[in-house]
XYZ file of C-alpha atoms in Angstrom:
385
model
C 40.712 17.022 -7.254
C 41.472 13.598 -5.763
C 39.608 10.261 -6.736
C 38.471 10.209 -3.412
C 36.874 13.621 -3.617
C 35.518 12.330 -6.792
C 33.513 9.679 -5.595
C 32.338 10.926 -2.223
C 30.982 13.686 -4.820
C 29.148 10.717 -6.257
C 28.228 9.359 -3.676
C 26.624 12.212 -2.372
C 24.923 12.910 -5.643
C 23.638 9.326 -5.218
C 21.942 10.159 -1.656
C 20.055 13.213 -3.383
C 18.502 11.033 -5.886
C 18.977 7.317 -5.831
C 17.986 6.546 -9.628
C 20.728 8.874 -11.005
C 22.169 7.877 -14.170
C 25.596 6.876 -14.571
C 25.242 9.679 -17.709
C 24.212 12.452 -15.491
C 26.777 11.100 -12.836
C 29.072 11.620 -15.471
C 28.216 15.304 -16.368
C 27.607 16.280 -13.283
C 31.150 15.853 -11.942
C 33.028 16.161 -15.249
C 34.003 12.593 -15.143
C 34.028 9.711 -18.456
C 31.222 7.128 -17.820
C 33.908 4.482 -17.632
C 35.422 6.651 -14.551
C 31.892 7.076 -12.514
C 30.934 3.041 -13.361
C 34.869 2.294 -11.578
C 33.873 4.610 -9.000
C 30.601 2.714 -8.752
C 32.110 0.030 -8.256
C 33.987 0.827 -5.255
C 31.366 2.003 -3.391
C 29.659 -1.260 -3.887
C 33.057 -2.869 -2.598
C 32.524 -0.776 0.804
C 29.064 -1.690 1.187
C 28.182 1.957 1.018
C 25.665 1.313 -2.332
C 24.280 -2.076 -2.116
C 23.991 -2.912 -5.794
C 23.251 -1.976 -9.869
C 20.304 -0.142 -8.744
C 22.200 2.101 -5.917
C 20.771 0.944 -2.837
C 21.840 2.671 -0.325
C 21.680 0.154 2.956
C 20.186 3.113 5.329
C 17.071 3.812 2.770
C 15.305 0.980 1.186
C 11.503 2.403 1.366
C 8.697 0.950 1.310
C 7.141 1.031 -2.439
C 3.614 1.611 -3.148
C 2.136 0.998 -6.472
C -2.039 2.607 -7.617
C -4.344 5.482 -7.099
C -4.169 9.142 -5.462
C -6.965 10.652 -5.863
C -8.945 13.442 -4.987
C -11.939 12.316 -2.591
C -15.244 13.718 -2.155
C -17.431 13.234 1.019
C -20.370 13.940 1.375
C -22.205 13.478 4.343
C -25.633 12.887 4.183
C -27.182 14.989 7.612
C -30.291 12.916 7.514
C -31.397 9.934 6.462
C -30.940 9.281 2.835
C -34.182 9.348 0.728
C -33.805 8.327 -2.953
C -34.751 10.139 -5.492
C -34.807 13.389 -4.302
C -32.456 16.264 -3.120
C -30.788 15.511 0.455
C -28.771 18.398 2.650
C -25.416 16.833 3.040
C -22.122 18.320 4.424
C -19.205 18.208 1.845
C -15.388 17.948 1.683
C -12.412 17.621 -0.297
C -9.537 15.332 0.965
C -6.176 13.376 -0.796
C -7.512 9.725 -1.652
C -6.314 6.682 -2.982
C -5.533 3.444 -1.398
C -1.619 3.540 -2.311
C -1.572 6.832 -1.051
C -3.162 6.711 2.112
C -1.035 4.091 2.833
C 2.283 5.877 1.319
C 0.712 8.988 3.448
C 0.180 6.754 7.199
C 3.359 5.376 6.714
C 5.582 8.186 6.318
C 3.609 9.036 9.394
C 5.166 6.351 10.899
C 8.325 7.347 9.947
C 9.856 5.286 7.826
C 10.961 5.329 4.002
C 8.032 5.210 1.582
C 7.747 5.933 -1.997
C 4.309 6.030 -5.065
C 4.336 4.817 -8.235
C 1.094 6.225 -9.608
C -0.559 8.578 -12.516
C -1.536 12.179 -11.996
C -2.954 14.783 -14.445
C -2.265 17.855 -15.257
C -4.507 19.748 -13.617
C -4.796 21.712 -10.222
C -5.904 18.468 -8.535
C -2.519 16.446 -9.849
C -0.906 19.117 -8.471
C -1.988 19.253 -5.080
C -2.008 15.881 -4.415
C 2.179 16.030 -5.436
C 2.897 18.443 -3.574
C 0.915 17.296 -0.646
C 2.346 13.878 -0.740
C 5.719 15.508 -1.122
C 5.533 17.178 1.701
C 4.306 14.573 3.747
C 7.725 12.728 2.998
C 6.171 10.858 0.286
C 8.902 10.107 -2.456
C 7.029 10.927 -5.804
C 10.190 10.686 -8.321
C 8.754 7.862 -10.454
C 5.241 8.793 -10.315
C 3.730 9.043 -14.533
C 2.801 12.779 -15.320
C -0.022 12.882 -17.937
C -0.676 15.770 -20.370
C -4.388 16.150 -21.152
C -5.963 14.263 -18.594
C -7.754 15.067 -15.389
C -6.293 13.606 -12.041
C -8.904 10.270 -10.725
C -11.287 11.198 -8.094
C -13.382 9.125 -5.579
C -16.561 10.356 -4.577
C -18.571 8.843 -1.151
C -21.740 9.284 -0.377
C -21.523 8.876 3.933
C -25.078 8.641 6.223
C -25.038 10.677 8.796
C -23.465 7.732 11.577
C -20.431 8.107 9.011
C -21.361 4.873 7.399
C -20.725 4.624 3.557
C -23.830 4.589 1.440
C -22.303 4.589 -2.067
C -18.777 5.420 -4.305
C -18.050 6.504 -7.160
C -14.496 6.276 -9.083
C -13.328 8.056 -11.718
C -9.932 6.227 -12.877
C -9.024 5.562 -15.830
C -5.788 6.903 -15.594
C -4.467 4.068 -13.734
C -4.723 1.921 -16.769
C -1.563 3.944 -17.978
C 0.308 2.305 -15.035
C 1.271 -0.734 -17.577
C 3.231 -3.571 -17.628
C 6.195 -1.446 -19.483
C 5.199 1.722 -17.296
C 6.675 -0.965 -14.138
C 9.842 -2.472 -16.055
C 10.516 1.237 -16.463
C 10.742 1.887 -13.078
C 12.823 -1.327 -12.663
C 15.315 0.761 -10.233
C 12.888 1.818 -7.799
C 11.153 -1.680 -7.731
C 14.349 -3.236 -7.549
C 15.699 -0.905 -4.143
C 12.703 -1.417 -2.544
C 12.202 -3.299 1.235
C 8.502 -4.185 0.133
C 6.270 -3.857 -2.489
C 2.616 -2.722 -1.863
C 0.148 -3.084 -4.774
C -3.583 -1.807 -5.322
C -5.685 -3.139 -7.336
C -6.374 -0.272 -9.752
C -3.615 -1.575 -11.989
C -4.927 -3.347 -14.321
C -4.507 -7.328 -14.710
C -1.798 -7.932 -16.437
C 0.236 -4.579 -14.600
C -0.762 -6.939 -10.872
C 0.443 -10.370 -13.355
C 3.821 -8.410 -14.381
C 3.969 -7.446 -10.954
C 3.631 -11.433 -9.836
C 5.443 -12.559 -12.367
C 8.733 -11.001 -11.119
C 8.221 -11.742 -7.560
C 8.345 -15.646 -8.906
C 11.400 -15.333 -10.773
C 13.766 -15.753 -7.972
C 11.657 -15.859 -4.658
C 14.600 -16.330 -2.237
C 16.096 -12.477 -3.500
C 12.714 -10.708 -4.630
C 11.331 -7.821 -2.962
C 7.998 -9.259 -1.135
C 4.976 -8.242 -2.627
C 1.707 -7.667 -0.501
C -1.993 -7.038 -2.519
C -4.527 -5.065 -1.656
C -7.705 -5.420 -2.593
C -10.106 -2.023 -3.059
C -13.823 -3.194 -4.592
C -15.550 -6.509 -5.373
C -15.313 -4.983 -8.721
C -11.600 -3.973 -8.811
C -11.062 -7.894 -7.922
C -11.226 -9.041 -11.712
C -7.528 -7.387 -11.751
C -6.543 -10.064 -9.415
C -4.831 -13.165 -11.358
C -6.171 -16.541 -11.042
C -2.303 -17.407 -10.187
C -1.403 -15.949 -7.007
C 2.503 -17.951 -6.825
C 5.180 -15.127 -5.501
C 2.504 -12.808 -3.373
C 3.728 -12.482 -0.132
C 0.702 -11.704 1.435
C -3.226 -10.853 0.257
C -5.495 -8.308 2.448
C -8.922 -7.500 1.538
C -12.004 -7.800 3.162
C -15.180 -10.210 3.157
C -17.204 -9.414 0.448
C -13.916 -9.382 -1.651
C -13.167 -12.754 -0.570
C -16.433 -13.592 -1.706
C -15.796 -11.790 -4.949
C -12.785 -14.020 -5.685
C -14.280 -17.343 -4.174
C -17.749 -16.976 -5.762
C -19.379 -18.009 -3.072
C -21.291 -16.395 0.255
C -19.216 -16.748 3.055
C -21.553 -16.380 6.587
C -19.878 -17.682 9.076
C -16.053 -18.201 10.724
C -15.728 -21.801 9.113
C -16.834 -20.375 5.439
C -13.953 -17.230 5.724
C -11.841 -19.622 6.961
C -12.281 -22.468 4.324
C -12.024 -19.232 1.959
C -8.471 -18.097 2.598
C -6.863 -21.697 2.689
C -8.563 -21.680 -1.080
C -6.393 -18.228 -2.151
C -3.377 -19.732 -0.090
C -3.882 -23.094 -2.390
C -4.071 -20.646 -5.726
C -0.622 -19.853 -4.694
C -1.146 -16.554 -2.114
C 2.071 -16.868 0.675
C -0.567 -15.797 3.141
C -4.302 -14.327 3.876
C -5.797 -11.746 5.815
C -9.607 -10.831 5.936
C -11.056 -7.739 7.348
C -14.475 -8.054 8.587
C -15.756 -5.085 10.270
C -16.736 -4.821 13.285
C -16.842 -8.777 13.187
C -12.595 -8.187 13.616
C -10.265 -10.253 11.300
C -9.305 -13.486 9.965
C -5.222 -14.356 9.387
C -3.508 -17.004 7.857
C -0.953 -18.478 10.664
C 1.428 -19.931 8.406
C 2.292 -20.970 4.741
C 0.763 -23.861 4.605
C -2.577 -24.086 3.630
C -3.057 -26.610 6.807
C -1.888 -24.121 8.984
C -4.758 -22.375 11.135
C -6.791 -19.061 10.356
C -6.670 -17.099 13.152
C -9.075 -14.172 14.582
C -8.844 -10.967 16.342
C -11.931 -9.399 17.233
C -12.020 -5.585 16.059
C -12.217 -2.396 18.848
C -14.990 -0.936 20.032
C -14.371 2.094 18.772
C -16.863 5.922 18.924
C -16.514 5.697 14.339
C -16.764 9.303 13.188
C -15.299 8.526 9.428
C -15.091 5.072 8.351
C -12.625 6.429 4.800
C -9.690 5.244 5.485
C -9.828 2.954 8.004
C -8.863 0.125 5.844
C -5.617 1.801 4.160
C -4.491 2.666 7.389
C -4.945 -1.207 8.286
C -2.899 -2.155 5.736
C 0.109 0.301 5.967
C 0.083 -0.828 9.847
C 0.557 -4.537 8.506
C 3.080 -3.305 6.516
C 4.890 -1.419 8.770
C 4.792 -4.757 10.990
C 6.443 -6.435 7.780
C 8.917 -4.176 7.128
C 10.179 -3.971 11.087
C 9.650 -7.769 12.371
C 8.688 -9.658 9.379
C 7.320 -12.404 9.628
C 4.539 -12.495 12.359
C 1.127 -11.544 11.018
C -0.804 -12.003 14.551
C 1.054 -9.114 15.745
C 1.224 -7.422 12.323
C -3.107 -7.385 12.410
C -2.852 -5.984 15.749
C -0.883 -3.771 14.871
C -3.097 -3.154 11.557
C -6.410 -2.643 14.192
C -4.826 -0.385 16.860
C -4.451 1.930 13.233
C -7.225 0.903 11.441
C -9.356 1.974 15.162
C -7.527 5.680 15.343
C -8.540 6.537 12.024
C -12.451 5.614 12.211
C -12.151 7.800 15.433
C -11.080 10.662 13.069
C -13.228 13.251 10.429
C -10.063 13.039 8.346
C -8.585 9.955 5.952
C -5.305 9.524 7.676
C -5.352 10.244 11.075
C -3.497 13.367 12.121
C -2.733 11.737 15.327
C -0.774 8.704 13.530
C 2.869 9.352 13.989
C 5.739 8.042 14.932
C 5.968 5.215 18.122
C 1.767 4.954 17.146
C 2.563 1.012 16.799
C 5.392 0.793 19.543
C 3.009 -0.189 22.042
C 0.058 -2.635 21.324
C -2.733 -2.953 24.642
C -4.589 -5.984 24.443
C -7.718 -5.003 23.474
C -8.188 -6.833 20.677
C -7.112 -9.774 22.463
C -10.615 -9.890 23.552
C -13.296 -12.533 22.883
C -15.607 -10.951 20.119
C -19.100 -9.497 20.958
C -22.558 -10.733 19.771
C -23.066 -10.602 16.466
C -25.225 -11.490 13.779
C -22.057 -12.599 11.691
C -21.779 -16.568 12.978
C -18.977 -18.033 13.952
C -18.289 -21.648 14.012
C-alpha cells in the first residue's frame, strides 16, 4: 500500500476521532510512530489539519463545560401552602446548564461537545445516550464509579414560575484543573468555550488563566452564571474573559449591592468590565436584557425589551438565551446586540414550551429576527432611569 493511501487512511481515522493518539494511529495502521508523525506533518502542510490537536477546518465545535443533570420538575396544581402536603404534577427531564446549552446548539446545527461528569447509575447512562443521540460529542466527559449523577429538583407554581430549586451536584467538584488540563486537545480544538459556574472556583480560575496566556489566539471564553450562591465560584480577576452572562440577582451578588434601577445595572456592568470581563450581558426576566455595547468601560450599556409571551414553563429559558448568544458569536463574532436579539427569540420559544429545550428549535430558527425586541419596554415595577 502506498504512502498516499496510508495518509488518507490516517486522515479518515482522525476525522472519526480527532483526539486519537499517535500511538493508536500507529497501531491501527501498522506504522511506526515516527511514520505517523510524518504523515500528520504532511496533512498540516496541506491545511487538511490545523495543528497538533488534529483540528479539522470544517468541524471546530463549541465546547460546553458544566453540568448534565436529571431534572425533576414539580408543578403545584394550586397556590402553594407551606408546612403541608401540596398536590403537584411531576416529570423528569434531562437538564443541567452546560448540557442544556449544548443541546440547544446541537438543535441549531453547529458542532458541539460537552465536558461534564456522569455517575455510573441509570441516570448517567441515560444522559450519555440522550446527548449523543442529540448530536453532542461526549467523548471527553468524566465517568465516575460508585457515584450518583447530578440532580436538580425545581418546584414551580401553578403558572410555571419557579418557587424553589434544590441541586445535588457535588460530583462536578471532580471537574478539577487537572481534569481540564487532561482535556487540553479537546479544548484547543474548540472555536468557542462555554463554561457554567457549576465548576469550582479553582477550575474556573484555570480556564481564565489559559485564556489570558495568549489573548490574540486563545479560544474565546464565555462564562454563564447558574445561581447566586455559585457566584462564589467566579474569581475576582476576570482578565481573559470574553463574555459573562448572568441575571440581575447574580450581578447583585457579584457587586455586593442591590440594583433597583437601570442606572444601577449599567453601572454594575461597567464595574464587572473593570474587573477584566471584556463584555457583559445581564438578563432581567420580563424587564429585558442589558448588554455592554463595546469593550471599554466607558462604552454604552444597551437595553432590549423582553418579548411578550404566554409562559408555560420558565425552566431552560435562560440556557436557551445563552445558547443563542453563543451561536451568534460563533457565526457573527462581535455584534452583541444581534446576539441578544437572537437570545431573546430562543428564550421566548422555550418559555412557550413545556420542555426544558424546546422541540421547535432547529437549524434556521435564528436566521430571521423580527423587531419584537425593539419595542419600548412595557410599564414595570423595575425602575428605569
